[in-house]
Amino acid sequence: MKVVCLLGSPRENGNSATVARHFLHHAEKFGAQTESFFLNGLNIKGCQACNLCKTKYESCVLNDGLAPALEATFHADIVVMASPVYYGDVSAQLKAFIDRTYSFLVPDYIAKAQPSRLTERKKLVFILTQGHRDPDWFADILPRYQDLFHWTGFATTHPIRVVDVYQPGDVDKRPDVFEKTAALAEKWLAGENA
Ligand SMILES: Cc1cc2nc3c(=O)[nH]c(=O)nc-3n(C[C@H](O)[C@H](O)[C@H](O)COP(=O)(O)O)c2cc1C
């Protein structure tokens, strides 16, 4: 099993990255191969709407820092997206990546029963950390993306939301989060490599 992780925070060791790495650590214990991309450290562009991925090529033509991340994601079994909540959404870094997964959609995807170029449907872990302590705030983020993720080729999306974490390290005081994250890794990976 291959697990690819997109880290969307500018804090390399912030709350969202800490949770994501915990998932990867447990996935490795069950034999998974893991690869992480710290998006903030890459030279990245948003989608240019050139539509060449629909007219002439089968993948994104931009040759920037996101190209290897898209390629790795294409071949992954499980994808982890981790982001802080910024102004009620994912970070700009992760949003740029998500927009570029448009290149995974086939031409005329709206009318197709199989809109995605991903042949094997993948699992997605969607990690969001937020400063606000009320879980009702920003609960709309995943539902807004979920149908699009399904089109893109993710059969299952499992959210891990952590509220009331503001400073880097705040999540370290939340053992419940780490227990749930480890349990998810075990559920999705145990047995696969046994
Ligand atoms: C530019 C910016 C915007 C933010 N917007 C929100 C927000 O809309 N809602 C919220 O609850 N927290 C917000 N926060 C707080 C972060 O979501 C919080 O600190 C999070 O745990 C950071 O995760 P990280 O350590 O992985 O970067 C914001 C922080 C910054 C710097």
mmCIF file with all atom_site columns, N, CA, C and O in Angstrom, residues 62-107:
data_model
loop_
_atom_site.group_PDB
_atom_site.id
_atom_site.type_symbol
_atom_site.label_atom_id
_atom_site.label_alt_id
_atom_site.label_comp_id
_atom_site.label_asym_id
_atom_site.label_entity_id
_atom_site.label_seq_id
_atom_site.pdbx_PDB_ins_code
_atom_site.Cartn_x
_atom_site.Cartn_y
_atom_site.Cartn_z
_atom_site.occupancy
_atom_site.B_iso_or_equiv
_atom_site.pdbx_formal_charge
_atom_site.auth_seq_id
_atom_site.auth_comp_id
_atom_site.auth_asym_id
_atom_site.auth_atom_id
_atom_site.pdbx_PDB_model_num
ATOM 1   N N  . LEU A 1 62  ? 1.651   21.572 -16.391 1.00 0.00 ? 62  LEU A N  1
ATOM 2   C CA . LEU A 1 62  ? 2.526   22.468 -15.621 1.00 0.00 ? 62  LEU A CA 1
ATOM 3   C C  . LEU A 1 62  ? 3.659   21.662 -14.996 1.00 0.00 ? 62  LEU A C  1
ATOM 4   O O  . LEU A 1 62  ? 3.422   20.654 -14.338 1.00 0.00 ? 62  LEU A O  1
ATOM 5   N N  . ASN A 1 63  ? 4.871   22.139 -15.200 1.00 0.00 ? 63  ASN A N  1
ATOM 6   C CA . ASN A 1 63  ? 6.030   21.407 -14.679 1.00 0.00 ? 63  ASN A CA 1
ATOM 7   C C  . ASN A 1 63  ? 6.605   22.167 -13.488 1.00 0.00 ? 63  ASN A C  1
ATOM 8   O O  . ASN A 1 63  ? 7.704   22.697 -13.553 1.00 0.00 ? 63  ASN A O  1
ATOM 9   N N  . ASP A 1 64  ? 5.828   22.243 -12.429 1.00 0.00 ? 64  ASP A N  1
ATOM 10  C CA . ASP A 1 64  ? 6.270   22.973 -11.240 1.00 0.00 ? 64  ASP A CA 1
ATOM 11  C C  . ASP A 1 64  ? 6.407   22.000 -10.071 1.00 0.00 ? 64  ASP A C  1
ATOM 12  O O  . ASP A 1 64  ? 6.414   20.780 -10.266 1.00 0.00 ? 64  ASP A O  1
ATOM 13  N N  . GLY A 1 65  ? 6.476   22.529 -8.859  1.00 0.00 ? 65  GLY A N  1
ATOM 14  C CA . GLY A 1 65  ? 6.675   21.682 -7.689  1.00 0.00 ? 65  GLY A CA 1
ATOM 15  C C  . GLY A 1 65  ? 5.530   20.738 -7.405  1.00 0.00 ? 65  GLY A C  1
ATOM 16  O O  . GLY A 1 65  ? 5.707   19.751 -6.674  1.00 0.00 ? 65  GLY A O  1
ATOM 17  N N  . LEU A 1 66  ? 4.350   21.028 -7.932  1.00 0.00 ? 66  LEU A N  1
ATOM 18  C CA . LEU A 1 66  ? 3.207   20.142 -7.685  1.00 0.00 ? 66  LEU A CA 1
ATOM 19  C C  . LEU A 1 66  ? 3.191   18.934 -8.615  1.00 0.00 ? 66  LEU A C  1
ATOM 20  O O  . LEU A 1 66  ? 2.466   17.971 -8.349  1.00 0.00 ? 66  LEU A O  1
ATOM 21  N N  . ALA A 1 67  ? 3.967   18.972 -9.693  1.00 0.00 ? 67  ALA A N  1
ATOM 22  C CA . ALA A 1 67  ? 3.932   17.860 -10.660 1.00 0.00 ? 67  ALA A CA 1
ATOM 23  C C  . ALA A 1 67  ? 4.278   16.522 -9.990  1.00 0.00 ? 67  ALA A C  1
ATOM 24  O O  . ALA A 1 67  ? 3.525   15.542 -10.148 1.00 0.00 ? 67  ALA A O  1
ATOM 25  N N  . PRO A 1 68  ? 5.373   16.426 -9.216  1.00 0.00 ? 68  PRO A N  1
ATOM 26  C CA . PRO A 1 68  ? 5.657   15.142 -8.551  1.00 0.00 ? 68  PRO A CA 1
ATOM 27  C C  . PRO A 1 68  ? 4.587   14.759 -7.517  1.00 0.00 ? 68  PRO A C  1
ATOM 28  O O  . PRO A 1 68  ? 4.302   13.570 -7.328  1.00 0.00 ? 68  PRO A O  1
ATOM 29  N N  . ALA A 1 69  ? 3.983   15.750 -6.877  1.00 0.00 ? 69  ALA A N  1
ATOM 30  C CA . ALA A 1 69  ? 2.936   15.454 -5.878  1.00 0.00 ? 69  ALA A CA 1
ATOM 31  C C  . ALA A 1 69  ? 1.696   14.892 -6.565  1.00 0.00 ? 69  ALA A C  1
ATOM 32  O O  . ALA A 1 69  ? 1.059   13.955 -6.067  1.00 0.00 ? 69  ALA A O  1
ATOM 33  N N  . LEU A 1 70  ? 1.357   15.436 -7.729  1.00 0.00 ? 70  LEU A N  1
ATOM 34  C CA . LEU A 1 70  ? 0.206   14.915 -8.477  1.00 0.00 ? 70  LEU A CA 1
ATOM 35  C C  . LEU A 1 70  ? 0.479   13.505 -8.982  1.00 0.00 ? 70  LEU A C  1
ATOM 36  O O  . LEU A 1 70  ? -0.380  12.627 -8.918  1.00 0.00 ? 70  LEU A O  1
ATOM 37  N N  . GLU A 1 71  ? 1.695   13.307 -9.473  1.00 0.00 ? 71  GLU A N  1
ATOM 38  C CA . GLU A 1 71  ? 2.083   11.979 -9.984  1.00 0.00 ? 71  GLU A CA 1
ATOM 39  C C  . GLU A 1 71  ? 2.012   10.934 -8.863  1.00 0.00 ? 71  GLU A C  1
ATOM 40  O O  . GLU A 1 71  ? 1.460   9.847  -9.036  1.00 0.00 ? 71  GLU A O  1
ATOM 41  N N  . ALA A 1 72  ? 2.563   11.281 -7.694  1.00 0.00 ? 72  ALA A N  1
ATOM 42  C CA . ALA A 1 72  ? 2.546   10.349 -6.560  1.00 0.00 ? 72  ALA A CA 1
ATOM 43  C C  . ALA A 1 72  ? 1.113   10.073 -6.120  1.00 0.00 ? 72  ALA A C  1
ATOM 44  O O  . ALA A 1 72  ? 0.741   8.930  -5.820  1.00 0.00 ? 72  ALA A O  1
ATOM 45  N N  . THR A 1 73  ? 0.292   11.105 -6.098  1.00 0.00 ? 73  THR A N  1
ATOM 46  C CA . THR A 1 73  ? -1.109  10.947 -5.696  1.00 0.00 ? 73  THR A CA 1
ATOM 47  C C  . THR A 1 73  ? -1.843  10.025 -6.663  1.00 0.00 ? 73  THR A C  1
ATOM 48  O O  . THR A 1 73  ? -2.658  9.191  -6.256  1.00 0.00 ? 73  THR A O  1
ATOM 49  N N  . PHE A 1 74  ? -1.544  10.175 -7.941  1.00 0.00 ? 74  PHE A N  1
ATOM 50  C CA . PHE A 1 74  ? -2.186  9.346  -8.968  1.00 0.00 ? 74  PHE A CA 1
ATOM 51  C C  . PHE A 1 74  ? -1.978  7.860  -8.674  1.00 0.00 ? 74  PHE A C  1
ATOM 52  O O  . PHE A 1 74  ? -2.867  7.042  -8.884  1.00 0.00 ? 74  PHE A O  1
ATOM 53  N N  . HIS A 1 75  ? -0.783  7.514  -8.162  1.00 0.00 ? 75  HIS A N  1
ATOM 54  C CA . HIS A 1 75  ? -0.450  6.106  -7.938  1.00 0.00 ? 75  HIS A CA 1
ATOM 55  C C  . HIS A 1 75  ? -0.679  5.639  -6.498  1.00 0.00 ? 75  HIS A C  1
ATOM 56  O O  . HIS A 1 75  ? -0.379  4.497  -6.175  1.00 0.00 ? 75  HIS A O  1
ATOM 57  N N  . ALA A 1 76  ? -1.180  6.515  -5.645  1.00 0.00 ? 76  ALA A N  1
ATOM 58  C CA . ALA A 1 76  ? -1.351  6.164  -4.225  1.00 0.00 ? 76  ALA A CA 1
ATOM 59  C C  . ALA A 1 76  ? -2.589  5.300  -4.001  1.00 0.00 ? 76  ALA A C  1
ATOM 60  O O  . ALA A 1 76  ? -3.532  5.317  -4.798  1.00 0.00 ? 76  ALA A O  1
ATOM 61  N N  . ASP A 1 77  ? -2.579  4.548  -2.912  1.00 0.00 ? 77  ASP A N  1
ATOM 62  C CA . ASP A 1 77  ? -3.781  3.829  -2.479  1.00 0.00 ? 77  ASP A CA 1
ATOM 63  C C  . ASP A 1 77  ? -4.575  4.682  -1.490  1.00 0.00 ? 77  ASP A C  1
ATOM 64  O O  . ASP A 1 77  ? -5.793  4.691  -1.499  1.00 0.00 ? 77  ASP A O  1
ATOM 65  N N  . ILE A 1 78  ? -3.828  5.352  -0.622  1.00 0.00 ? 78  ILE A N  1
ATOM 66  C CA . ILE A 1 78  ? -4.449  6.232  0.373   1.00 0.00 ? 78  ILE A CA 1
ATOM 67  C C  . ILE A 1 78  ? -3.774  7.596  0.256   1.00 0.00 ? 78  ILE A C  1
ATOM 68  O O  . ILE A 1 78  ? -2.547  7.690  0.122   1.00 0.00 ? 78  ILE A O  1
ATOM 69  N N  . VAL A 1 79  ? -4.588  8.648  0.304   1.00 0.00 ? 79  VAL A N  1
ATOM 70  C CA . VAL A 1 79  ? -4.059  10.012 0.246   1.00 0.00 ? 79  VAL A CA 1
ATOM 71  C C  . VAL A 1 79  ? -4.442  10.716 1.542   1.00 0.00 ? 79  VAL A C  1
ATOM 72  O O  . VAL A 1 79  ? -5.558  10.549 2.044   1.00 0.00 ? 79  VAL A O  1
ATOM 73  N N  . VAL A 1 80  ? -3.495  11.466 2.084   1.00 0.00 ? 80  VAL A N  1
ATOM 74  C CA . VAL A 1 80  ? -3.758  12.261 3.286   1.00 0.00 ? 80  VAL A CA 1
ATOM 75  C C  . VAL A 1 80  ? -3.624  13.731 2.893   1.00 0.00 ? 80  VAL A C  1
ATOM 76  O O  . VAL A 1 80  ? -2.595  14.133 2.345   1.00 0.00 ? 80  VAL A O  1
ATOM 77  N N  . MET A 1 81  ? -4.673  14.503 3.112   1.00 0.00 ? 81  MET A N  1
ATOM 78  C CA . MET A 1 81  ? -4.580  15.956 2.929   1.00 0.00 ? 81  MET A CA 1
ATOM 79  C C  . MET A 1 81  ? -4.714  16.582 4.307   1.00 0.00 ? 81  MET A C  1
ATOM 80  O O  . MET A 1 81  ? -5.678  16.293 5.023   1.00 0.00 ? 81  MET A O  1
ATOM 81  N N  . ALA A 1 82  ? -3.761  17.428 4.667   1.00 0.00 ? 82  ALA A N  1
ATOM 82  C CA . ALA A 1 82  ? -3.782  18.040 5.999   1.00 0.00 ? 82  ALA A CA 1
ATOM 83  C C  . ALA A 1 82  ? -3.657  19.549 5.852   1.00 0.00 ? 82  ALA A C  1
ATOM 84  O O  . ALA A 1 82  ? -2.793  20.042 5.125   1.00 0.00 ? 82  ALA A O  1
ATOM 85  N N  . SER A 1 83  ? -4.525  20.272 6.552   1.00 0.00 ? 83  SER A N  1
ATOM 86  C CA . SER A 1 83  ? -4.501  21.732 6.413   1.00 0.00 ? 83  SER A CA 1
ATOM 87  C C  . SER A 1 83  ? -5.004  22.402 7.681   1.00 0.00 ? 83  SER A C  1
ATOM 88  O O  . SER A 1 83  ? -5.911  21.895 8.339   1.00 0.00 ? 83  SER A O  1
ATOM 89  N N  . PRO A 1 84  ? -4.482  23.592 7.975   1.00 0.00 ? 84  PRO A N  1
ATOM 90  C CA . PRO A 1 84  ? -5.152  24.435 8.964   1.00 0.00 ? 84  PRO A CA 1
ATOM 91  C C  . PRO A 1 84  ? -6.397  25.036 8.314   1.00 0.00 ? 84  PRO A C  1
ATOM 92  O O  . PRO A 1 84  ? -6.466  25.131 7.080   1.00 0.00 ? 84  PRO A O  1
ATOM 93  N N  . VAL A 1 85  ? -7.373  25.418 9.113   1.00 0.00 ? 85  VAL A N  1
ATOM 94  C CA . VAL A 1 85  ? -8.491  26.209 8.589   1.00 0.00 ? 85  VAL A CA 1
ATOM 95  C C  . VAL A 1 85  ? -8.018  27.652 8.508   1.00 0.00 ? 85  VAL A C  1
ATOM 96  O O  . VAL A 1 85  ? -7.558  28.232 9.496   1.00 0.00 ? 85  VAL A O  1
ATOM 97  N N  . TYR A 1 86  ? -8.084  28.196 7.307   1.00 0.00 ? 86  TYR A N  1
ATOM 98  C CA . TYR A 1 86  ? -7.753  29.613 7.088   1.00 0.00 ? 86  TYR A CA 1
ATOM 99  C C  . TYR A 1 86  ? -8.985  30.295 6.501   1.00 0.00 ? 86  TYR A C  1
ATOM 100 O O  . TYR A 1 86  ? -9.459  29.908 5.426   1.00 0.00 ? 86  TYR A O  1
ATOM 101 N N  . TYR A 1 87  ? -9.498  31.245 7.227   1.00 0.00 ? 87  TYR A N  1
ATOM 102 C CA . TYR A 1 87  ? -10.676 31.989 6.760   1.00 0.00 ? 87  TYR A CA 1
ATOM 103 C C  . TYR A 1 87  ? -11.793 31.053 6.287   1.00 0.00 ? 87  TYR A C  1
ATOM 104 O O  . TYR A 1 87  ? -12.376 31.225 5.223   1.00 0.00 ? 87  TYR A O  1
ATOM 105 N N  . GLY A 1 88  ? -12.031 30.038 7.084   1.00 0.00 ? 88  GLY A N  1
ATOM 106 C CA . GLY A 1 88  ? -13.158 29.155 6.803   1.00 0.00 ? 88  GLY A CA 1
ATOM 107 C C  . GLY A 1 88  ? -12.947 28.195 5.660   1.00 0.00 ? 88  GLY A C  1
ATOM 108 O O  . GLY A 1 88  ? -13.910 27.653 5.105   1.00 0.00 ? 88  GLY A O  1
ATOM 109 N N  . ASP A 1 89  ? -11.692 27.937 5.303   1.00 0.00 ? 89  ASP A N  1
ATOM 110 C CA . ASP A 1 89  ? -11.431 27.009 4.195   1.00 0.00 ? 89  ASP A CA 1
ATOM 111 C C  . ASP A 1 89  ? -10.075 26.352 4.429   1.00 0.00 ? 89  ASP A C  1
ATOM 112 O O  . ASP A 1 89  ? -9.422  26.590 5.451   1.00 0.00 ? 89  ASP A O  1
ATOM 113 N N  . VAL A 1 90  ? -9.655  25.521 3.462   1.00 0.00 ? 90  VAL A N  1
ATOM 114 C CA . VAL A 1 90  ? -8.298  24.969 3.539   1.00 0.00 ? 90  VAL A CA 1
ATOM 115 C C  . VAL A 1 90  ? -7.302  26.074 3.209   1.00 0.00 ? 90  VAL A C  1
ATOM 116 O O  . VAL A 1 90  ? -7.676  27.126 2.680   1.00 0.00 ? 90  VAL A O  1
ATOM 117 N N  . SER A 1 91  ? -6.029  25.836 3.492   1.00 0.00 ? 91  SER A N  1
ATOM 118 C CA . SER A 1 91  ? -5.003  26.836 3.174   1.00 0.00 ? 91  SER A CA 1
ATOM 119 C C  . SER A 1 91  ? -4.875  27.003 1.657   1.00 0.00 ? 91  SER A C  1
ATOM 120 O O  . SER A 1 91  ? -5.252  26.116 0.876   1.00 0.00 ? 91  SER A O  1
ATOM 121 N N  . ALA A 1 92  ? -4.318  28.121 1.249   1.00 0.00 ? 92  ALA A N  1
ATOM 122 C CA . ALA A 1 92  ? -4.108  28.381 -0.190  1.00 0.00 ? 92  ALA A CA 1
ATOM 123 C C  . ALA A 1 92  ? -3.201  27.317 -0.802  1.00 0.00 ? 92  ALA A C  1
ATOM 124 O O  . ALA A 1 92  ? -3.381  26.916 -1.965  1.00 0.00 ? 92  ALA A O  1
ATOM 125 N N  . GLN A 1 93  ? -2.233  26.844 -0.014  1.00 0.00 ? 93  GLN A N  1
ATOM 126 C CA . GLN A 1 93  ? -1.300  25.834 -0.524  1.00 0.00 ? 93  GLN A CA 1
ATOM 127 C C  . GLN A 1 93  ? -2.045  24.548 -0.883  1.00 0.00 ? 93  GLN A C  1
ATOM 128 O O  . GLN A 1 93  ? -1.822  23.962 -1.937  1.00 0.00 ? 93  GLN A O  1
ATOM 129 N N  . LEU A 1 94  ? -2.930  24.101 0.037   1.00 0.00 ? 94  LEU A N  1
ATOM 130 C CA . LEU A 1 94  ? -3.666  22.859 -0.262  1.00 0.00 ? 94  LEU A CA 1
ATOM 131 C C  . LEU A 1 94  ? -4.702  23.100 -1.352  1.00 0.00 ? 94  LEU A C  1
ATOM 132 O O  . LEU A 1 94  ? -4.935  22.243 -2.196  1.00 0.00 ? 94  LEU A O  1
ATOM 133 N N  . LYS A 1 95  ? -5.308  24.297 -1.349  1.00 0.00 ? 95  LYS A N  1
ATOM 134 C CA . LYS A 1 95  ? -6.321  24.582 -2.382  1.00 0.00 ? 95  LYS A CA 1
ATOM 135 C C  . LYS A 1 95  ? -5.687  24.524 -3.772  1.00 0.00 ? 95  LYS A C  1
ATOM 136 O O  . LYS A 1 95  ? -6.306  24.025 -4.729  1.00 0.00 ? 95  LYS A O  1
ATOM 137 N N  . ALA A 1 96  ? -4.463  25.016 -3.888  1.00 0.00 ? 96  ALA A N  1
ATOM 138 C CA . ALA A 1 96  ? -3.777  24.957 -5.192  1.00 0.00 ? 96  ALA A CA 1
ATOM 139 C C  . ALA A 1 96  ? -3.637  23.506 -5.637  1.00 0.00 ? 96  ALA A C  1
ATOM 140 O O  . ALA A 1 96  ? -3.878  23.169 -6.798  1.00 0.00 ? 96  ALA A O  1
ATOM 141 N N  . PHE A 1 97  ? -3.273  22.638 -4.678  1.00 0.00 ? 97  PHE A N  1
ATOM 142 C CA . PHE A 1 97  ? -3.136  21.213 -5.022  1.00 0.00 ? 97  PHE A CA 1
ATOM 143 C C  . PHE A 1 97  ? -4.493  20.636 -5.440  1.00 0.00 ? 97  PHE A C  1
ATOM 144 O O  . PHE A 1 97  ? -4.607  19.945 -6.461  1.00 0.00 ? 97  PHE A O  1
ATOM 145 N N  . ILE A 1 98  ? -5.529  20.913 -4.638  1.00 0.00 ? 98  ILE A N  1
ATOM 146 C CA . ILE A 1 98  ? -6.858  20.360 -4.941  1.00 0.00 ? 98  ILE A CA 1
ATOM 147 C C  . ILE A 1 98  ? -7.306  20.810 -6.334  1.00 0.00 ? 98  ILE A C  1
ATOM 148 O O  . ILE A 1 98  ? -7.801  19.997 -7.131  1.00 0.00 ? 98  ILE A O  1
ATOM 149 N N  . ASP A 1 99  ? -7.132  22.074 -6.649  1.00 0.00 ? 99  ASP A N  1
ATOM 150 C CA . ASP A 1 99  ? -7.537  22.555 -7.986  1.00 0.00 ? 99  ASP A CA 1
ATOM 151 C C  . ASP A 1 99  ? -6.782  21.813 -9.095  1.00 0.00 ? 99  ASP A C  1
ATOM 152 O O  . ASP A 1 99  ? -7.345  21.522 -10.153 1.00 0.00 ? 99  ASP A O  1
ATOM 153 N N  . ARG A 1 100 ? -5.534  21.499 -8.845  1.00 0.00 ? 100 ARG A N  1
ATOM 154 C CA . ARG A 1 100 ? -4.733  20.812 -9.872  1.00 0.00 ? 100 ARG A CA 1
ATOM 155 C C  . ARG A 1 100 ? -5.167  19.347 -10.056 1.00 0.00 ? 100 ARG A C  1
ATOM 156 O O  . ARG A 1 100 ? -4.852  18.739 -11.089 1.00 0.00 ? 100 ARG A O  1
ATOM 157 N N  . THR A 1 101 ? -5.894  18.775 -9.078  1.00 0.00 ? 101 THR A N  1
ATOM 158 C CA . THR A 1 101 ? -6.401  17.406 -9.279  1.00 0.00 ? 101 THR A CA 1
ATOM 159 C C  . THR A 1 101 ? -7.536  17.393 -10.323 1.00 0.00 ? 101 THR A C  1
ATOM 160 O O  . THR A 1 101 ? -8.010  16.326 -10.713 1.00 0.00 ? 101 THR A O  1
ATOM 161 N N  . TYR A 1 102 ? -7.906  18.580 -10.782 1.00 0.00 ? 102 TYR A N  1
ATOM 162 C CA . TYR A 1 102 ? -8.802  18.691 -11.948 1.00 0.00 ? 102 TYR A CA 1
ATOM 163 C C  . TYR A 1 102 ? -8.224  17.890 -13.123 1.00 0.00 ? 102 TYR A C  1
ATOM 164 O O  . TYR A 1 102 ? -8.968  17.343 -13.942 1.00 0.00 ? 102 TYR A O  1
ATOM 165 N N  . SER A 1 103 ? -6.907  17.798 -13.175 1.00 0.00 ? 103 SER A N  1
ATOM 166 C CA . SER A 1 103 ? -6.251  17.055 -14.270 1.00 0.00 ? 103 SER A CA 1
ATOM 167 C C  . SER A 1 103 ? -6.529  15.553 -14.180 1.00 0.00 ? 103 SER A C  1
ATOM 168 O O  . SER A 1 103 ? -6.268  14.827 -15.135 1.00 0.00 ? 103 SER A O  1
ATOM 169 N N  . PHE A 1 104 ? -7.060  15.084 -13.053 1.00 0.00 ? 104 PHE A N  1
ATOM 170 C CA . PHE A 1 104 ? -7.426  13.663 -12.936 1.00 0.00 ? 104 PHE A CA 1
ATOM 171 C C  . PHE A 1 104 ? -8.777  13.370 -13.600 1.00 0.00 ? 104 PHE A C  1
ATOM 172 O O  . PHE A 1 104 ? -9.153  12.209 -13.757 1.00 0.00 ? 104 PHE A O  1
ATOM 173 N N  . LEU A 1 105 ? -9.529  14.413 -13.923 1.00 0.00 ? 105 LEU A N  1
ATOM 174 C CA . LEU A 1 105 ? -10.853 14.208 -14.520 1.00 0.00 ? 105 LEU A CA 1
ATOM 175 C C  . LEU A 1 105 ? -10.743 14.039 -16.031 1.00 0.00 ? 105 LEU A C  1
ATOM 176 O O  . LEU A 1 105 ? -9.950  14.732 -16.684 1.00 0.00 ? 105 LEU A O  1
ATOM 177 N N  . VAL A 1 106 ? -11.567 13.150 -16.574 1.00 0.00 ? 106 VAL A N  1
ATOM 178 C CA . VAL A 1 106 ? -11.548 12.901 -18.022 1.00 0.00 ? 106 VAL A CA 1
ATOM 179 C C  . VAL A 1 106 ? -12.278 14.049 -18.746 1.00 0.00 ? 106 VAL A C  1
ATOM 180 O O  . VAL A 1 106 ? -13.046 14.784 -18.119 1.00 0.00 ? 106 VAL A O  1
ATOM 181 N N  . PRO A 1 107 ? -12.073 14.170 -20.085 1.00 0.00 ? 107 PRO A N  1
ATOM 182 C CA . PRO A 1 107 ? -12.862 15.145 -20.842 1.00 0.00 ? 107 PRO A CA 1
ATOM 183 C C  . PRO A 1 107 ? -14.351 14.830 -20.692 1.00 0.00 ? 107 PRO A C  1
ATOM 184 O O  . PRO A 1 107 ? -14.737 13.667 -20.599 1.00 0.00 ? 107 PRO A O  1
#
